[in-house]
XYZ file of C-alpha atoms in Angstrom:
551
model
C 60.328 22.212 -6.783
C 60.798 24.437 -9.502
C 60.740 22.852 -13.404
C 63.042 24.128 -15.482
C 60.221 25.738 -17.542
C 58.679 27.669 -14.612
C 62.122 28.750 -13.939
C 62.848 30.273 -16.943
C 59.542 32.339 -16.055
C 60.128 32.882 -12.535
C 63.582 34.398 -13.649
C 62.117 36.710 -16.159
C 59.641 37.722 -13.379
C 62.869 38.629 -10.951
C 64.090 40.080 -13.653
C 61.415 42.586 -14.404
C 60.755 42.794 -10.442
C 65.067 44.027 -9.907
C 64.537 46.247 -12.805
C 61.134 47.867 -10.999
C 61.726 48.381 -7.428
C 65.310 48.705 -7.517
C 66.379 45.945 -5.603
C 70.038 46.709 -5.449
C 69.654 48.970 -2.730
C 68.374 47.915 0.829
C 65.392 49.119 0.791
C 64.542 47.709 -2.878
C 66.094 44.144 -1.755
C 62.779 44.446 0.742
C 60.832 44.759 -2.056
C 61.881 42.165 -4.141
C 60.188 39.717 -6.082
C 61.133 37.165 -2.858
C 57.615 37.056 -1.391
C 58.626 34.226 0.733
C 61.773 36.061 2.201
C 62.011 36.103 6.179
C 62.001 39.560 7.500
C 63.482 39.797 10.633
C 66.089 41.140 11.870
C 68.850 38.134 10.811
C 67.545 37.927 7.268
C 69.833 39.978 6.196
C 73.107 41.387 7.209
C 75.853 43.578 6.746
C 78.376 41.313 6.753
C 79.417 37.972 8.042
C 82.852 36.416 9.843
C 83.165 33.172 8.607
C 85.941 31.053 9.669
C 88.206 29.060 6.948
C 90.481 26.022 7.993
C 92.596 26.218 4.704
C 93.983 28.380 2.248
C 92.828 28.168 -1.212
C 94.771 30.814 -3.001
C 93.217 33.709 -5.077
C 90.443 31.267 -6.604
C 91.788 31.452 -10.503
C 90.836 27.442 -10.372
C 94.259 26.253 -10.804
C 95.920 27.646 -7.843
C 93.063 26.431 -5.417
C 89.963 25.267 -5.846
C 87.419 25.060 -2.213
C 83.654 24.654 -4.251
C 82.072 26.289 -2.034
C 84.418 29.459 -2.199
C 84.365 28.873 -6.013
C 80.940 28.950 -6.268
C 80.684 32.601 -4.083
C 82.480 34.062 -7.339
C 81.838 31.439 -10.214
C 78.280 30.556 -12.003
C 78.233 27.851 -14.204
C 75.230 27.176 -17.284
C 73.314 25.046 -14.898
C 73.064 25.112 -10.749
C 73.759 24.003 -8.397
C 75.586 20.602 -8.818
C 75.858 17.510 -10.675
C 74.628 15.820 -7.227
C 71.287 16.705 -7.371
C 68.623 15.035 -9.659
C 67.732 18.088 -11.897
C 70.070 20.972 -12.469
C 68.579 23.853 -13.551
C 69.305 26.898 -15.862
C 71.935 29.373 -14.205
C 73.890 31.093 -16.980
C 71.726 29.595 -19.804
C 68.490 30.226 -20.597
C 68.003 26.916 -22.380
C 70.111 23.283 -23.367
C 68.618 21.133 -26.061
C 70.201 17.817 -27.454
C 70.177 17.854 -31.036
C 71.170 14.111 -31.423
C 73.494 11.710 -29.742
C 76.860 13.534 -29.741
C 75.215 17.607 -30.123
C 73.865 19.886 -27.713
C 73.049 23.612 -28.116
C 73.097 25.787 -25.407
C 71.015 29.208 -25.326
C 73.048 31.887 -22.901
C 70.909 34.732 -21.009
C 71.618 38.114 -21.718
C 72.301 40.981 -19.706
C 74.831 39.409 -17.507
C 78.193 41.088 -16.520
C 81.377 40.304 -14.856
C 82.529 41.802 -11.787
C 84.776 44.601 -14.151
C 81.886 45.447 -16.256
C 82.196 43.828 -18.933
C 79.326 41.552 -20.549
C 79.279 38.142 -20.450
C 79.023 36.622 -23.572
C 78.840 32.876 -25.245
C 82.036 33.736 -26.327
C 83.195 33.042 -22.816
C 81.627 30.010 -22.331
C 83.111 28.829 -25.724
C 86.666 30.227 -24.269
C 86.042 28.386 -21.299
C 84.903 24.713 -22.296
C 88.384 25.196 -24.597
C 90.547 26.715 -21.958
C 89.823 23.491 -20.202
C 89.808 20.761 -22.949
C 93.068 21.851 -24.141
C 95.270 24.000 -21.840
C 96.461 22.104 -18.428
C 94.118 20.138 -16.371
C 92.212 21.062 -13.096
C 89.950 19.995 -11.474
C 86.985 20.380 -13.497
C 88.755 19.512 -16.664
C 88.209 15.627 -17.920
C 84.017 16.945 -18.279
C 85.171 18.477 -21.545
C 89.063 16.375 -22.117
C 87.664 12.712 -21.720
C 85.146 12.081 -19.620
C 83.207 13.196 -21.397
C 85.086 14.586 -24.481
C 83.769 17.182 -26.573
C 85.095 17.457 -29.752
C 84.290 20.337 -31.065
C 82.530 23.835 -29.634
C 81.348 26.182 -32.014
C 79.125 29.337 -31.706
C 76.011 28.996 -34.048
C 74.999 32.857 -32.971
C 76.377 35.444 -30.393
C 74.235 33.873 -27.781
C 74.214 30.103 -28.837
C 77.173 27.688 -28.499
C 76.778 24.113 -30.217
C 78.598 21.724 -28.306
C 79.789 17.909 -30.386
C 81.081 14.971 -28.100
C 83.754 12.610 -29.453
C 81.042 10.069 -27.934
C 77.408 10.036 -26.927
C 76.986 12.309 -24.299
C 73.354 12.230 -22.799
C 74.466 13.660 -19.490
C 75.957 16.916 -20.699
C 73.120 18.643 -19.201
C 72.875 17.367 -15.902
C 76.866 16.751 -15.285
C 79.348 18.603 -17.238
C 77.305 22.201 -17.651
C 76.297 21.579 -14.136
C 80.082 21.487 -12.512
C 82.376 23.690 -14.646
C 82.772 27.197 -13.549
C 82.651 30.178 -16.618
C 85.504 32.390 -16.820
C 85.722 35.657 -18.556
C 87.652 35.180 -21.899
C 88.854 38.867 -21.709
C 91.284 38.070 -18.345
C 92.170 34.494 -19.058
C 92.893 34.718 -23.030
C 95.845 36.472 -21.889
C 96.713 33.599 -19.328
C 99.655 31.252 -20.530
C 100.832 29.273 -17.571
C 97.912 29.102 -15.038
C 99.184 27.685 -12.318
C 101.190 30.926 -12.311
C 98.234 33.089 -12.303
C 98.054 35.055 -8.635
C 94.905 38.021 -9.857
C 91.732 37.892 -7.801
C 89.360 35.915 -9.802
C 86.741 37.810 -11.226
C 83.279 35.940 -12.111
C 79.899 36.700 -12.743
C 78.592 35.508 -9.191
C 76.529 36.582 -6.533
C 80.209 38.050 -4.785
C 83.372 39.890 -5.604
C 86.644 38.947 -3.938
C 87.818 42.003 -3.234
C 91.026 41.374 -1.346
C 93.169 38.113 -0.608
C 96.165 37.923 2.369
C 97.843 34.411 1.475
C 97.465 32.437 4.523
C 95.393 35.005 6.620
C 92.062 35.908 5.150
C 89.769 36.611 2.157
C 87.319 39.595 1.797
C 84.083 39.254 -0.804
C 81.474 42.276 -1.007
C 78.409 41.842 -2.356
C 77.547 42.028 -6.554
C 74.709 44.525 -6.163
C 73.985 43.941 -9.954
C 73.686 40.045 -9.491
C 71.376 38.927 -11.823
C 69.704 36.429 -9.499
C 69.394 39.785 -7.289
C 71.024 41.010 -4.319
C 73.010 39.248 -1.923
C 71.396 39.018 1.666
C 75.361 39.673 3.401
C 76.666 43.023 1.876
C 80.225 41.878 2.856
C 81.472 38.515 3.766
C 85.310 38.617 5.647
C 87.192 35.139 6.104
C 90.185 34.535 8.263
C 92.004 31.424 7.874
C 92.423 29.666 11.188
C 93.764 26.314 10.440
C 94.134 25.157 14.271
C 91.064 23.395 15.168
C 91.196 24.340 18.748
C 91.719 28.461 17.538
C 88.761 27.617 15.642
C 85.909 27.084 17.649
C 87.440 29.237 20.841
C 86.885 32.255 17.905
C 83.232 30.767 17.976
C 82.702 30.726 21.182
C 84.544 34.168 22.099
C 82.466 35.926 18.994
C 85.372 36.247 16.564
C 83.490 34.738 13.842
C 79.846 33.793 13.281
C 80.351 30.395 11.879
C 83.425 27.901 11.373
C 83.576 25.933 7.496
C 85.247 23.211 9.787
C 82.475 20.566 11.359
C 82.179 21.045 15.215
C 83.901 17.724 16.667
C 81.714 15.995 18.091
C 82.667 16.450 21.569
C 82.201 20.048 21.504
C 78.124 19.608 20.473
C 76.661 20.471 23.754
C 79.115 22.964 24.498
C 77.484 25.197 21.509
C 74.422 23.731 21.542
C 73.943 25.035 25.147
C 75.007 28.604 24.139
C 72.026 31.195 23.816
C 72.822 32.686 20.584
C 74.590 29.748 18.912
C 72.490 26.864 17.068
C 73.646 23.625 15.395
C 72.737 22.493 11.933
C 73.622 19.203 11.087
C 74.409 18.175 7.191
C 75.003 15.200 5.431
C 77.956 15.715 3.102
C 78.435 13.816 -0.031
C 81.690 12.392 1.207
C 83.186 9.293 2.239
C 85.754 8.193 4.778
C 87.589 5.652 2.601
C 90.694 2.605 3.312
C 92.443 3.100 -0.295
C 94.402 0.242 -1.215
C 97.411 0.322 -2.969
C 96.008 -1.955 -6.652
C 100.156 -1.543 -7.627
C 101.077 -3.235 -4.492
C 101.005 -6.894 -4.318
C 98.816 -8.548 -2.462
C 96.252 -5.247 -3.424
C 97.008 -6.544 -7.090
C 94.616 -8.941 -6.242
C 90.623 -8.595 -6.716
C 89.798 -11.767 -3.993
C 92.506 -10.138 -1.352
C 90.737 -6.555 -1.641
C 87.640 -7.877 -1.141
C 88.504 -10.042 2.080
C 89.641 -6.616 3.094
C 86.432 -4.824 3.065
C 84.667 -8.344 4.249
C 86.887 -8.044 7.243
C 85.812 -4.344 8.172
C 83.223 -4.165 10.656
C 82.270 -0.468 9.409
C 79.034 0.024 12.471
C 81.814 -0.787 14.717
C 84.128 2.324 13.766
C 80.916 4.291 13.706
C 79.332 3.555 17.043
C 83.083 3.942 18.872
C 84.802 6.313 17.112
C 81.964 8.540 15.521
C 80.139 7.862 18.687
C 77.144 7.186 16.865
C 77.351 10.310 14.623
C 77.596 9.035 11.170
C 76.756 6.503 8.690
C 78.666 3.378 8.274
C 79.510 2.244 4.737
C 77.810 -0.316 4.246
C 76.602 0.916 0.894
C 80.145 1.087 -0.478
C 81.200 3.424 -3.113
C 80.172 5.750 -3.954
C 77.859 7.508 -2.381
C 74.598 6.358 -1.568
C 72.591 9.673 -1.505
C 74.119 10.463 -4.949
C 71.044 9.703 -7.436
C 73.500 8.276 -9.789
C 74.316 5.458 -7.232
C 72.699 2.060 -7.274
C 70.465 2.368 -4.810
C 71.228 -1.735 -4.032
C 74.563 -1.543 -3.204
C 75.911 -3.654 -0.339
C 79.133 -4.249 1.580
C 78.976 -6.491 4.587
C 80.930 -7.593 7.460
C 81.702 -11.336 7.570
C 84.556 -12.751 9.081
C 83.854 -15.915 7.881
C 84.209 -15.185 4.027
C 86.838 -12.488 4.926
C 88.728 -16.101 6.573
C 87.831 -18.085 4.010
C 89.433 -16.394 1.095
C 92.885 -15.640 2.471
C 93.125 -19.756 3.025
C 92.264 -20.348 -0.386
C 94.613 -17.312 -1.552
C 97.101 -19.160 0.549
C 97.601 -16.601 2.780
C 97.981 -18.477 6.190
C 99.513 -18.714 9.338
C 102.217 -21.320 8.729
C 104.337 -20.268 12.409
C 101.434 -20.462 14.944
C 102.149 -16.754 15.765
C 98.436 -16.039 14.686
C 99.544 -14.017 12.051
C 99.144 -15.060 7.883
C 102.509 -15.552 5.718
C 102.615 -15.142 2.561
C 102.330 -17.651 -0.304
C 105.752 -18.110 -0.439
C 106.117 -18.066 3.436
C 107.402 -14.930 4.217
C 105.867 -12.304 6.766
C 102.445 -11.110 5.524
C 103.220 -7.370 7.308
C 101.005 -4.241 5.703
C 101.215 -0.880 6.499
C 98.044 1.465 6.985
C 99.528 5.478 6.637
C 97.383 8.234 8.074
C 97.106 11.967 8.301
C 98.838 12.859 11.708
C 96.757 16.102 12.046
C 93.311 13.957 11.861
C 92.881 12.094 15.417
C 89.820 10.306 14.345
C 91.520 9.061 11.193
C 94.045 7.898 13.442
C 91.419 6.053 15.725
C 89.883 4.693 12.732
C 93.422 3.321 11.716
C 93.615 1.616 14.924
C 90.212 -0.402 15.321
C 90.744 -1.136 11.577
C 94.466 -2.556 12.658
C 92.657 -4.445 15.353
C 89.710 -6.394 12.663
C 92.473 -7.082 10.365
C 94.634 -8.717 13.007
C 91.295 -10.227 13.815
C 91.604 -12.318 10.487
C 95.418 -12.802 10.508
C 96.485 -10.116 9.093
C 99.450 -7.729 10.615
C 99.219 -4.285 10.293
C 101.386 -0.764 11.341
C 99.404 2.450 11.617
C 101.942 5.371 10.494
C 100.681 8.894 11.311
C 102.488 10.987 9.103
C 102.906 15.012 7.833
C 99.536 15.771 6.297
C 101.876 16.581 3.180
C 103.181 13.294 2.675
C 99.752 11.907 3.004
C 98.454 14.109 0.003
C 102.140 12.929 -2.195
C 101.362 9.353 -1.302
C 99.025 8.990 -4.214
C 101.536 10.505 -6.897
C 104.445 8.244 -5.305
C 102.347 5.413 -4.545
C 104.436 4.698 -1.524
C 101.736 3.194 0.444
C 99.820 -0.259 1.217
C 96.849 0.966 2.796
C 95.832 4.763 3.378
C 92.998 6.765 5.565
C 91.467 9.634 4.248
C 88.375 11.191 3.006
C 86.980 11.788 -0.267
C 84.804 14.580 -1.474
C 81.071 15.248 -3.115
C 83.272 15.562 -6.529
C 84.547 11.867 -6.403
C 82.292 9.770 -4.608
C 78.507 11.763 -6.422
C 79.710 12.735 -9.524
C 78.799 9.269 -11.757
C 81.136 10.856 -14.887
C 84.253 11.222 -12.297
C 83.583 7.216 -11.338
C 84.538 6.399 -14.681
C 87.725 9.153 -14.986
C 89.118 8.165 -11.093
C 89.630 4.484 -13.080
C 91.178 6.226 -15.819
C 93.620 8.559 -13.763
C 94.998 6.471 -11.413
C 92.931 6.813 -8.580
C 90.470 4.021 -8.070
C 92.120 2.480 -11.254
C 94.717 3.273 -14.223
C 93.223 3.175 -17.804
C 96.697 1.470 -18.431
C 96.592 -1.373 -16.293
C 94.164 -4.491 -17.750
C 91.016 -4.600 -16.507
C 88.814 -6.504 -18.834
C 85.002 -6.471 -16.931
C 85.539 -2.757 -16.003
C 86.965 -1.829 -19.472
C 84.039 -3.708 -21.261
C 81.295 -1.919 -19.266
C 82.870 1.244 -19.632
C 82.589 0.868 -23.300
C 79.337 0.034 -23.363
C 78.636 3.260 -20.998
C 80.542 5.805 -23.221
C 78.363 3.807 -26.494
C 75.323 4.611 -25.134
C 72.918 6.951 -25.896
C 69.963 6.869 -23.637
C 70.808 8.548 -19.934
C 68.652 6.072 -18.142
C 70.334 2.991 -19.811
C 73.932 4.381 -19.099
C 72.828 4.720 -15.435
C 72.080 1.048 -15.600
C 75.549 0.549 -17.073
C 77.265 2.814 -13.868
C 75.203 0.647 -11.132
C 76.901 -2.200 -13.058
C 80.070 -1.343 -12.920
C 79.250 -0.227 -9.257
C 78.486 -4.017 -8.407
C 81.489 -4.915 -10.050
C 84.190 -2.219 -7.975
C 82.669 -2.927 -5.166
C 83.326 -6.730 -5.422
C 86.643 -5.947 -5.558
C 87.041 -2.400 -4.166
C 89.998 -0.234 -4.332
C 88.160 2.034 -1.978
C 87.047 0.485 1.162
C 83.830 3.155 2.366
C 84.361 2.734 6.066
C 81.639 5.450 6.942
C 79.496 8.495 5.640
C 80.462 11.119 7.622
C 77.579 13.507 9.170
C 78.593 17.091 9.674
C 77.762 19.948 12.457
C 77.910 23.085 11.796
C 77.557 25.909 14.778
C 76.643 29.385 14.064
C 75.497 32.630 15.668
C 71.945 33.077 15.218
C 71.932 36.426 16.523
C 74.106 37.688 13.096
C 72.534 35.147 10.787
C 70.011 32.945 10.272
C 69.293 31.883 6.552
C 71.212 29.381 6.594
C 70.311 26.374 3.845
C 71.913 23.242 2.855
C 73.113 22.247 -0.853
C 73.917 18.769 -1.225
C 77.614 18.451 -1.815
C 78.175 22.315 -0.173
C 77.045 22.296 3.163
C 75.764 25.305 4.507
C 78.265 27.788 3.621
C 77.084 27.745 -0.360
C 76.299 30.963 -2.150
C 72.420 29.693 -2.065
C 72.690 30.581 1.468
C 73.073 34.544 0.928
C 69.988 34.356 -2.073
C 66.390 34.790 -1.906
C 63.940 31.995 -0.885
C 62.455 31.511 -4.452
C 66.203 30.808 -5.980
C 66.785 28.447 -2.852
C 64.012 26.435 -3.683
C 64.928 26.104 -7.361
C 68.076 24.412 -7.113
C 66.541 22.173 -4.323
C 68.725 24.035 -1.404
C 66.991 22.908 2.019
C 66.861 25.134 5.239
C 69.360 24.153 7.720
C 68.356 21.447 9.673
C 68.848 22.490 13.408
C 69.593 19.911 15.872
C 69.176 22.520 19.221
């Protein structure tokens, strides 16, 4: 793998290579400085038909925000994620902390957006302000709170100075490593942007260059990329959100790869097809039980934890998953994440599970098999669920069946995928299915804001271990002490969880091999990433691994 030194050289080698041979046409692309590019005939292509489950608007960031569509458009200072162990430079040449609470961040030259216009460390001043201080997206609480930089200041036109509220050692590897640039020229102008309906316009490897709500995207190629030439001139995305629709466009030809993971009973079906092949991924996301903390008997650390005591998590796997996934017995959050404690551990005992609802007092005072409450009254929880997600739904019944295994009474609602997503803004929920992305469950800075933001926890509701070892975390300096600190509190929410990690989902993803081949995977992204449509040597510097083919 590359260091971040050697990049820095092996850019200004691409650099001078582009500037040579010409490499934004198609025969200079084939003489780039990619040594180690495949050749053949599905290196390259002309363009692509990619299949999208879901609409994500026109990509401003505040309308919509799919990372991997982001990131087509987007580049941030450092690539390609928080979730891998060393980001490296992307828009800056350099990052240096100056002292606990200052970093200084060197921005390469020669870079333009997709109207022209240069990109500048004014923009990535704009930017890092746009999102402190305007309203919040996704990406926002890196520079708001978590952490919070206090002040951003240009020392030069290509240096910005960046000072944190509080010590920030993971500036570098987290914050400049997940928030996407924009121009200052467009979004200056932009008062309300949740209003905002323009195509974005970035400085990344692809231009959207037309958007039909509901129906399909269109990106061509930025010729003048300064990581060089796409390999796809032209990549064109319908948006079939039936699942079925889906993969019969696969099979018929339609498209040449689905961003929805193949269920697993259609594997063989593709895998059997001569020009199709399987990769198989390992997203950083988890399959979580959220419990309600606001809802008595959730208010409760001892009751969540005979919860996830009482979840026999292989069990879900081997007859639901069939096998094809990871059970969470590691907890949350993610285990491949290399900001999670590597000695995390949620079990399956029945016993314990038993023998803290007696001593809670939570028993079965009728002889129906079924606890009461406290006070005697029905102990009756409800578990809500996604009515579009069958194997959420199947997962919602086994899990009915171990709790009822331990006395406790549960109804499995399938509702409106809607009123799934509302439930966590109403809070009109006991227990709740889902999944959670690479963003929450590998990102160690989001940990600490999801118990600040009502998620896994609200920063205004007491809780005294938590709130003392988040002090401690945002008061230190060193990066590998705070680590310590986050597999601390780790332990600790895991103890207790608000997130139950039933399983670790494994992905498939079937394409046709005949229109493309150069395929790779970036943690976090999948396969469909932008590293996917670069050359070899900028693949292997932001750790992106070929696809892993399972035909």
């Amino acid at each position: 793998m590359f260091t971040r030194k050697s990049f820095k050289y092996y850019f200004s080698f691409l650099l001078l290579s582009l500037l040579l041979v010409g490499c934004n046409s198609k025969e200079g692309m084939k003489e780039s400085a990619d040594a180690g590019e495949k050749t053949d005939e599905t290196s390259k292509a002309e363009e692509l038909n990619i299949g999208l489950p879901t609409d994500a608007g026109p990509l401003n960031i505040y309308t919509g925000n799919i990372d991997y569509l982001t990131e087509l458009v987007y580049d941030k200072l450092f690539s390609p994620s928080p979730y891998v162990d060393e980001p490296q430079p992307w828009l800056a040449e350099s990052a240096k902390q100056i002292d606990e609470v200052t970093w200084v961040v060197k921005i390469k030259s020669g870079i333009k957006w997709h109207d022209g216009v240069d990109f500048t460390a004014e923009d990535v001043k704009f930017t890092y302000e746009y999102f402190r201080d305007g309203p919040a997206n996704r990406h926002t609480h890196h520079v708001s709170e978590v952490p919070h930089i206090k002040e951003i200041e240009l020392d030069d036109k290509d240096t910005v100075r960046f000072t944190c509220a509080y010590a920030c050692p993971s500036l570098e590897t987290i914050t400049f490593a997940d928030l996407p640039i924009l121009p200052k020229h467009i979004w200056e102008n932009v008062k309300n942007p949740r209003k905002y309906t323009d195509l974005a316009i970035g400085t990344g490897p692809y231009k959207l260059v037309d958007y039909v709500a509901d129906q399909s995207y269109t990106f061509e190629a930025n010729e003048d990329y300064f990581m060089g030439s796409p390999l796809v001139e032209k990549l064109n995305m319908p948006i079939i959100k039936d699942s079925t629709a889906m993969f019969n466009a696969l099979r018929s030809g339609e498209i040449d790869i689905s961003a929805r993971a193949l269920p697993t009973e259609l594997n063989d079906t593709f895998v059997k097809m001569d020009n199709m092949k399987v990769a198989e991924t390992s997203p950083l996301s988890i399959v979580e039980l959220k419990l309600n903390y606001d809802h008595a008997p959730f208010d409760k650390g001892e009751f969540r934890r005979a919860i996830s005591l009482s979840v026999d998590r292989q069990n879900i796997v081997d007859t639901v998953l069939l096998g094809e996934g990871r059970a969470g017995t590691k907890g949350y959050p993610h285990p491949d994440s290399p900001w999670t404690n590597p000695s995390l551990n949620t079990p399956y005992d029945k016993k314990e599970a038993v023998k803290i609802l007696d001593e809670l007092k939570y028993v079965d005072t009728d002889g129906d098999g079924m606890r009461e409450t406290p006070d005697g009254k029905k102990l009756e929880l409800s578990l809500k669920v996604s009515s579009s997600e069958p194997i959420y739904i199947r997962t919602s019944e086994m899990l009915k069946a171990q709790l009822a295994d331990v006395g406790i009474n549960v109804k499995v609602e399938a509702l409106e995928a809607g009123t799934i997503s509302a439930l966590f803004e109403t809070r009109d929920f006991d227990m709740s299915v889902g999944n959670i992305g690479a963003h929450g469950v590998a990102d160690p800075d989001q940990f600490i804001m999801s118990h600040r933001s009502n998620y896994l926890w609200s920063k205004d509701k007491e809780y005294p271990k938590m709130d003392a070892l988040i002090t401690d975390w945002m008061a230190e300096r060193d990066l590998n002490k705070r680590k310590e600190i986050s597999f601390d509190m780790q332990e600790l929410f895991n103890s207790q969880p608000t997130s139950v990690a039933l399983y670790y989902p494994e992905e498939n993803f079937a394409f046709n091999a005949t229109a493309y081949d150069q395929w790779v995977e970036s943690p976090g992204y999948g396969i469909i990433n932008k590293f996917s449509f670069l050359s070899q040597e900028v693949r292997e510097a932001v750790s992106a691994t070929d696809a892993k083919i399972i035909k």
